[in-house]
mmCIF file of C-alpha atoms in Angstrom:
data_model
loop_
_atom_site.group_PDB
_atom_site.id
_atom_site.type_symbol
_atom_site.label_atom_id
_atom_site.label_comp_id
_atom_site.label_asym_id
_atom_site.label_seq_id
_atom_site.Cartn_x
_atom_site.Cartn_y
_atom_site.Cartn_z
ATOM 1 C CA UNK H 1 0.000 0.000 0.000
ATOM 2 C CA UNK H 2 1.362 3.466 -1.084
ATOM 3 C CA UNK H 3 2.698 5.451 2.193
ATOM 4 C CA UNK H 4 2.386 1.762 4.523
ATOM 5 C CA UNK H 5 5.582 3.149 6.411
ATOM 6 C CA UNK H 6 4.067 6.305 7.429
ATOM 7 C CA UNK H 7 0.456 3.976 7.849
ATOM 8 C CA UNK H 8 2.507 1.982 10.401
ATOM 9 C CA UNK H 9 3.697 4.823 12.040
ATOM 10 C CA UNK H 10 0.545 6.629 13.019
ATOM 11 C CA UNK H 11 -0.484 3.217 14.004
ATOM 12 C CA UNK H 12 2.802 2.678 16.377
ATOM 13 C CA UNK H 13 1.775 6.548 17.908
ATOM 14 C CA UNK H 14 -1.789 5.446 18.612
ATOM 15 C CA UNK H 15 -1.050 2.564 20.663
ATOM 16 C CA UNK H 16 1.709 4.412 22.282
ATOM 17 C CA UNK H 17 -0.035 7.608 23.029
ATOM 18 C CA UNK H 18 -3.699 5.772 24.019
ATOM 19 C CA UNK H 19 -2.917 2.361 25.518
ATOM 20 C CA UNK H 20 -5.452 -0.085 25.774
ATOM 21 C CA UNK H 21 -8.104 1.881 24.893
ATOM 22 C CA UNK H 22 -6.981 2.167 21.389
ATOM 23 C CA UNK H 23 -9.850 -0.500 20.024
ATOM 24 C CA UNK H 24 -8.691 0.433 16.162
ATOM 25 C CA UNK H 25 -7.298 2.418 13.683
ATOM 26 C CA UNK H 26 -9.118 2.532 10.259
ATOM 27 C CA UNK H 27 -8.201 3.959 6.973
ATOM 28 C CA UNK H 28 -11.165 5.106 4.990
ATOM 29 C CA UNK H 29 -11.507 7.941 1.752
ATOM 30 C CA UNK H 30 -9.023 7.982 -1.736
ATOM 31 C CA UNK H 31 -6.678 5.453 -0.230
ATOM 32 C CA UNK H 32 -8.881 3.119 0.967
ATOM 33 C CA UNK H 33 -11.534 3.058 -2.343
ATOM 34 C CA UNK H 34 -8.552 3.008 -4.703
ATOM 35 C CA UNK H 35 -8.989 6.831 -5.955
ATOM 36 C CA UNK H 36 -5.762 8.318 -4.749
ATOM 37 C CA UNK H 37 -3.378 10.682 -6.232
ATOM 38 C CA UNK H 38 -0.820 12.183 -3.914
ATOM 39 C CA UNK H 39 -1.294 15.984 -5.689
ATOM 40 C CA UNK H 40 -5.192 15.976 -4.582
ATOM 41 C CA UNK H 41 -5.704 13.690 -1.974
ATOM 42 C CA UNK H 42 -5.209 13.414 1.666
ATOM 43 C CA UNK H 43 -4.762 10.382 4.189
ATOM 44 C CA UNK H 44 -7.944 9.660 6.147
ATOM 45 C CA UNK H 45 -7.918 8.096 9.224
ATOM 46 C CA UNK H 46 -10.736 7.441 11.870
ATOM 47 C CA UNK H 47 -9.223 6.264 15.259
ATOM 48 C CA UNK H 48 -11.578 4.913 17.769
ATOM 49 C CA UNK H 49 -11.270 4.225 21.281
ATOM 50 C CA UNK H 50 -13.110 2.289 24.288
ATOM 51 C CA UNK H 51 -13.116 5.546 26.154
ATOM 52 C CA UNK H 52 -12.924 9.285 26.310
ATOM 53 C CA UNK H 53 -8.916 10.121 25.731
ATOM 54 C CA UNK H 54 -7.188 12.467 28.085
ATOM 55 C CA UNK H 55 -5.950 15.963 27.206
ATOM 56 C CA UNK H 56 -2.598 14.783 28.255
ATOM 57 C CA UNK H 57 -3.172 12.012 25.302
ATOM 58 C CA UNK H 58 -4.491 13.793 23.119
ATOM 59 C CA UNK H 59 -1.322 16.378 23.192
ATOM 60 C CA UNK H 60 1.155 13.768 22.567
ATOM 61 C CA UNK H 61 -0.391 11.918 19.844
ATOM 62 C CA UNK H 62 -1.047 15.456 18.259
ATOM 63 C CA UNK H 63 2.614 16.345 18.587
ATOM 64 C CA UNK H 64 3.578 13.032 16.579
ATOM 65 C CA UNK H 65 1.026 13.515 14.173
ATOM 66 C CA UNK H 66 1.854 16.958 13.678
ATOM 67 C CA UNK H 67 5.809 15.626 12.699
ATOM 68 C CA UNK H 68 3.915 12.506 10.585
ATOM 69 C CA UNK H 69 2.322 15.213 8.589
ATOM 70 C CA UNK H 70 5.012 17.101 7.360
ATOM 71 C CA UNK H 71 6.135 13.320 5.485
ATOM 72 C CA UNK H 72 2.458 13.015 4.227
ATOM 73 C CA UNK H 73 1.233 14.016 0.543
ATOM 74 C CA UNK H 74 0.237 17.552 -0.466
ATOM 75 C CA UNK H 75 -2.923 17.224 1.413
ATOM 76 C CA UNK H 76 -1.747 15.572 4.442
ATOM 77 C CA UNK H 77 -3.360 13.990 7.369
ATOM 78 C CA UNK H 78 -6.740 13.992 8.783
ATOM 79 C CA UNK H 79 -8.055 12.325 11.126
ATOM 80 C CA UNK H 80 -10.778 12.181 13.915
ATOM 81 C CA UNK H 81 -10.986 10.211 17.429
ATOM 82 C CA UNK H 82 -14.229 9.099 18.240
ATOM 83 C CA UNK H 83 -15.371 6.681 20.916
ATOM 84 C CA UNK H 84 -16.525 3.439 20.265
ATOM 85 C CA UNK H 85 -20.141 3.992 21.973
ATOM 86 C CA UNK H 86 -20.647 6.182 18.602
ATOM 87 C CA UNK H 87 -20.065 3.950 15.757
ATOM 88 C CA UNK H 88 -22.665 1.171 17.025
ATOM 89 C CA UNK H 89 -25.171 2.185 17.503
ATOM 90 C CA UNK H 90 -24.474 4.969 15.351
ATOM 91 C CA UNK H 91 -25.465 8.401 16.395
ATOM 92 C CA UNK H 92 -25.609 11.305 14.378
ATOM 93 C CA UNK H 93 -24.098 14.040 14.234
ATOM 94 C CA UNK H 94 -21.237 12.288 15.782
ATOM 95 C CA UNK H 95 -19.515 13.046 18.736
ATOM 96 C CA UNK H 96 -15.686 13.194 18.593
ATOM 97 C CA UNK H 97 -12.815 13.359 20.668
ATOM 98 C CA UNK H 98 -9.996 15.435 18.456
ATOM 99 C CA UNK H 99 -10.112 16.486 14.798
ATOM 100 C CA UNK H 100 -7.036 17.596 12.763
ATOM 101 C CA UNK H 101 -6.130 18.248 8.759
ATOM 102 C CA UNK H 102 -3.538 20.529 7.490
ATOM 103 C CA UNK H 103 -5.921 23.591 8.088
ATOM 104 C CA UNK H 104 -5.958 23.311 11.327
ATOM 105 C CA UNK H 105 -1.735 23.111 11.747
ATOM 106 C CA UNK H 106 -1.545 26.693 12.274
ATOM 107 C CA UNK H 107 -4.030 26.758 15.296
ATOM 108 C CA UNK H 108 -2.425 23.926 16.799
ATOM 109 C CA UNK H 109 1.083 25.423 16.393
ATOM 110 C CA UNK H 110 0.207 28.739 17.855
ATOM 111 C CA UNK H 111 -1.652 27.405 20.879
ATOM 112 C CA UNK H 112 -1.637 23.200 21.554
ATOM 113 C CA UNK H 113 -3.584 23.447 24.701
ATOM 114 C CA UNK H 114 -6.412 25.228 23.598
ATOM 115 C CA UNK H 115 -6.455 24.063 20.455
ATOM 116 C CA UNK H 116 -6.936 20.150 22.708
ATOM 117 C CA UNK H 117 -9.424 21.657 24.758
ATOM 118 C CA UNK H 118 -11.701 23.215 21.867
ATOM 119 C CA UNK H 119 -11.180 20.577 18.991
ATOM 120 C CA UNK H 120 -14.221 18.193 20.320
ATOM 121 C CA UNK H 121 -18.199 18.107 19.697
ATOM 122 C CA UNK H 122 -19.750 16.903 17.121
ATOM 123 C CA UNK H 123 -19.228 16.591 12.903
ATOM 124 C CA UNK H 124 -21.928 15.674 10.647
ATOM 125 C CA UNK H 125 -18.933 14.497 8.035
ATOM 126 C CA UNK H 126 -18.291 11.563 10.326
ATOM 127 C CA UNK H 127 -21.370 9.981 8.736
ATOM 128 C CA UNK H 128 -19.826 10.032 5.497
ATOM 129 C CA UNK H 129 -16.022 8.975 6.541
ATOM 130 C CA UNK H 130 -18.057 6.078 8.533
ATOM 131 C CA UNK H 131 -19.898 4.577 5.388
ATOM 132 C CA UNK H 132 -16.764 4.662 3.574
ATOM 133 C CA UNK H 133 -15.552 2.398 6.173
ATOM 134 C CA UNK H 134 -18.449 0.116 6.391
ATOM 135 C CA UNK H 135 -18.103 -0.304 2.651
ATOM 136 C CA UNK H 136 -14.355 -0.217 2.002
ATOM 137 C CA UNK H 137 -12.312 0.872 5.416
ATOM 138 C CA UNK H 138 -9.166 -1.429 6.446
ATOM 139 C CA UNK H 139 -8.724 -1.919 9.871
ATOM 140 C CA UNK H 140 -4.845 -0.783 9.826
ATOM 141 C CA UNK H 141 -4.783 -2.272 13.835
ATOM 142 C CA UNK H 142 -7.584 -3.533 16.052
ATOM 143 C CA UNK H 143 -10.756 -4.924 15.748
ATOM 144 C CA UNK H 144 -12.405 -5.353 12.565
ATOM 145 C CA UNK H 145 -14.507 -3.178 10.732
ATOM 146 C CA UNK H 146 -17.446 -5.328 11.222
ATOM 147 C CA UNK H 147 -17.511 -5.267 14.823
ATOM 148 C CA UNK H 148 -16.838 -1.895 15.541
ATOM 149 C CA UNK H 149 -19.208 0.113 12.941
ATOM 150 C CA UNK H 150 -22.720 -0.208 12.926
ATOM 151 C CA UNK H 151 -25.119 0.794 9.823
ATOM 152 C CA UNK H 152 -25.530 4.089 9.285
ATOM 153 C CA UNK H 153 -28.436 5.536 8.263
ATOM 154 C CA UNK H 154 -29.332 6.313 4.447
ATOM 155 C CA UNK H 155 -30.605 9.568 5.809
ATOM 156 C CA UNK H 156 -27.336 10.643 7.575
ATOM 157 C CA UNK H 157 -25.140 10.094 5.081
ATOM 158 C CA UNK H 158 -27.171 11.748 2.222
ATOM 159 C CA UNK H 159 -27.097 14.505 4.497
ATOM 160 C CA UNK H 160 -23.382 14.558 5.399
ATOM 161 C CA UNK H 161 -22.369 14.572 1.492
ATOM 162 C CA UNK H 162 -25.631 17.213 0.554
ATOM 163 C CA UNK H 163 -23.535 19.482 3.104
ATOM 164 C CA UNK H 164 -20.488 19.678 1.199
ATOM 165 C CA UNK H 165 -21.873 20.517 -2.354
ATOM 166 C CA UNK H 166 -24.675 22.328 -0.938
ATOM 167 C CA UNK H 167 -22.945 25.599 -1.966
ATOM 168 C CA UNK H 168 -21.285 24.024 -5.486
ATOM 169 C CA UNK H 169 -22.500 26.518 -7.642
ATOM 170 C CA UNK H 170 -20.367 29.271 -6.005
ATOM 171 C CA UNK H 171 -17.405 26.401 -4.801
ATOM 172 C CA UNK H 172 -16.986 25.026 -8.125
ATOM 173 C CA UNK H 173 -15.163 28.907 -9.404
ATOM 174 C CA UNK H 174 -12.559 27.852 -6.739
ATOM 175 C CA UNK H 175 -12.059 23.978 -6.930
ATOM 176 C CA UNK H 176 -13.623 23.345 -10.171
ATOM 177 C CA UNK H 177 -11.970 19.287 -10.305
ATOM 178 C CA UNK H 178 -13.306 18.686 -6.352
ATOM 179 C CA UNK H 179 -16.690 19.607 -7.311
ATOM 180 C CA UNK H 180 -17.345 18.476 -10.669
ATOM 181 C CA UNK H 181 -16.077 15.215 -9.568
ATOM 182 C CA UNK H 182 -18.142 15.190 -5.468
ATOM 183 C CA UNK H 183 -21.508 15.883 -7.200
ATOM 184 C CA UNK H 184 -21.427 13.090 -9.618
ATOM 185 C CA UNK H 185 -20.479 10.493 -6.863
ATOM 186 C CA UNK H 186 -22.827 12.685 -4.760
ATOM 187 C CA UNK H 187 -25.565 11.581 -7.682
ATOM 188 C CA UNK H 188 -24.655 8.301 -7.443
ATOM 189 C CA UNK H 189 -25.471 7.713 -4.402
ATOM 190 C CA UNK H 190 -28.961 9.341 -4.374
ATOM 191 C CA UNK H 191 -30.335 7.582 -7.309
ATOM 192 C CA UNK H 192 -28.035 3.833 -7.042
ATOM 193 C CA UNK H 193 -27.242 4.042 -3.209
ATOM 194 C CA UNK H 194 -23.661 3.621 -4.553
ATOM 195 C CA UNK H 195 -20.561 4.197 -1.971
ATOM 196 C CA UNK H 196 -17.870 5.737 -5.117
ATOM 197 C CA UNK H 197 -14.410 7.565 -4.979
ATOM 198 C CA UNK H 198 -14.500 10.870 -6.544
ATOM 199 C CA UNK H 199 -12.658 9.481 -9.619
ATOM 200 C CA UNK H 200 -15.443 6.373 -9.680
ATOM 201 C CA UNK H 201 -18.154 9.014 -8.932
ATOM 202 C CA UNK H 202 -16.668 10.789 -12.294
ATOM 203 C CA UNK H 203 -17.096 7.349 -14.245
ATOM 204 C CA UNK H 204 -20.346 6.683 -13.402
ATOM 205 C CA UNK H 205 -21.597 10.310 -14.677
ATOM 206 C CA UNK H 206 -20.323 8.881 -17.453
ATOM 207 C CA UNK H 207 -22.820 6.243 -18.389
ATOM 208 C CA UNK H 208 -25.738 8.137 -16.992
ATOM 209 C CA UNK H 209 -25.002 11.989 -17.486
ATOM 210 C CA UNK H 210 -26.257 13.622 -20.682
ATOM 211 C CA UNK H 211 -23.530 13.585 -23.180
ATOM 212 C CA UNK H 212 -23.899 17.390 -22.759
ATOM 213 C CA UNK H 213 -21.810 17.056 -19.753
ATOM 214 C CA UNK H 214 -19.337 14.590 -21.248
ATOM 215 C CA UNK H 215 -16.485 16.306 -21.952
ATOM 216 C CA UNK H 216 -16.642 18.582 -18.458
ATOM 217 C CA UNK H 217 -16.530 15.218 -16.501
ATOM 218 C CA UNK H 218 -13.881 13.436 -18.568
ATOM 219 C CA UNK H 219 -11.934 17.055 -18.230
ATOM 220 C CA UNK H 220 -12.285 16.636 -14.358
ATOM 221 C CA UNK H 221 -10.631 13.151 -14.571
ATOM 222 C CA UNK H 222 -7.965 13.752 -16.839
ATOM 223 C CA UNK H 223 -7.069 16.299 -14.517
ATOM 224 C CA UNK H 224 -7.740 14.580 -11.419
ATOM 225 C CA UNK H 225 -5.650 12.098 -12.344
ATOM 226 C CA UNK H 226 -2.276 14.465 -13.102
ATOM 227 C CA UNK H 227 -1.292 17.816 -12.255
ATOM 228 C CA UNK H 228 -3.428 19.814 -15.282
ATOM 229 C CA UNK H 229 -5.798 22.212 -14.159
ATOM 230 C CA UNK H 230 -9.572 22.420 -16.024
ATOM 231 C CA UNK H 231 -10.425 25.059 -18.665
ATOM 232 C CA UNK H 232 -13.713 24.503 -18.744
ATOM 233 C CA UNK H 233 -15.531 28.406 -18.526
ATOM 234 C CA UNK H 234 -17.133 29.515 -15.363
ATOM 235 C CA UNK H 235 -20.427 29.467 -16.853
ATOM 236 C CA UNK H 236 -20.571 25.850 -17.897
ATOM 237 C CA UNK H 237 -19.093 24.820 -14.424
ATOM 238 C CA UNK H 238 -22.144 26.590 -12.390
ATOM 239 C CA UNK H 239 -24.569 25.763 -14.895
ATOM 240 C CA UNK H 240 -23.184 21.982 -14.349
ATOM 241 C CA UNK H 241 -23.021 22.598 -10.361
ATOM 242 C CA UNK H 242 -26.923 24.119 -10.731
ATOM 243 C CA UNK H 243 -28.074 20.619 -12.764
ATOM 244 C CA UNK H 244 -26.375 18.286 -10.435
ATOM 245 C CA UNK H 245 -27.656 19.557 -7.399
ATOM 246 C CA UNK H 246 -31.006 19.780 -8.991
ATOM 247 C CA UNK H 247 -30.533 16.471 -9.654
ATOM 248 C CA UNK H 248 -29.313 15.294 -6.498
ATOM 249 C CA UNK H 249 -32.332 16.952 -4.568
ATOM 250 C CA UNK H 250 -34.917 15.007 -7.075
ATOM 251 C CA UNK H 251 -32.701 11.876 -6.145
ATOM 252 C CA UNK H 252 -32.918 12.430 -2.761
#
């Protein structure tokens, strides 16, 4: 598996830093549904443990993950710690312990403890990184997928993923490959129930889309998959933002 040394090193912090209350760590988004490219994507990582962490815990395994990022792709880490009592039964949205991702490295750098004691409450996008893992996660350490995450609700996740396109006609201007790309799999979940990478999302517009949006989605692939960026005019991308999520709500 592409980066398995820095994999096993996040894993070798975890135990470390939380003991035996580490029940797993579990690798979920690009990586884990074969959709990664190391220009666009990050590492995703859900950690889950039998009880609440301590701050003191939480600091140390932050400091290591902090160093663990700076080796990571252009996008880095992110990851969440949530307690077990959340994933089965599910509940939504879903409490958790610590959050971090390369946006937040500033905030941690200019003030650890607060940033310990104010990352935790609750993040609808847990519902989202969740299904992933119930459909294609690998349990990196601990127990197994199947016995640590229960169902979650169609419901949930439709509203996890509506929440980050709900504003695509204005997003797409800024990160027109991200968007194109999150509404089709977006689509495919509301009308096939279908779990998809952004690049598998892409395909699957493909064979359903109106060949009026061919060449925009075969644009966002091309450049998903290398470093070109997509000349597609700002009209056509909102007008194709503006059909999706039509599209999506009808789905839905």
């Amino acid at each position: 598996m592409k980066f398995q040394s820095l994999l096993d090193e996040f894993v070798r912090d975890a135990r470390q830093c939380f003991g035996e209350a580490l029940t797993g760590v579990y690798l979920h988004g690009s990586l884990a549904l074969n959709g990664f490219n190391p220009e666009k994507s990050d590492i995703d990582l859900i950690l889950i443990t039998e009880t609440a962490p301590s701050d003191a815990q939480k600091r140390a395994f932050m400091d290591r993950a902090v160093l663990l990022n700076e080796r990571a792709p252009a996008k880095g880490l992110e990851f969440s710690v949530v307690e077990r009592r959340y994933a089965n039964p599910f509940a939504y949205p879903t409490p958790f312990e610590l959050h971090f991702s390369p946006m937040h490295l500033r905030r941690y750098r200019e003030d650890p403890d607060g940033y310990i004691r104010g990352m935790k409450g609750t993040d609808a996008d847990l519902a989202a990184h969740f299904t992933v893992i119930t459909h294609a996660g690998i349990a990196l350490y601990g127990a197994p997928v199947a016995d640590v995450f229960g169902p979650v609700p169609r419901a949930a996740y439709l509203d996890s993923i509506l929440a980050d396109v709900e504003n695509a006609e204005a997003d797409i201007l800024s990160d027109p490959i991200y968007y194109a790309l999150n509404l089709c799999r977006v689509l495919a979940f509301a009308r096939d129930g279908l779990c998809l990478s952004k690049a598998d999302g892409g395909r699957w517009a493909l064979e359903r889309l109106p060949e009026e949006w061919h060449p925009l989605v075969s644009e966002a692939l091309v450049c998903y998959a290398s470093s070109q960026t997509m000349r597609t005019s700002a009209e056509t991308l909102v007008r194709f933002a503006g059909t999706l999520l039509h599209l999506i709500r009808e789905a839905a």
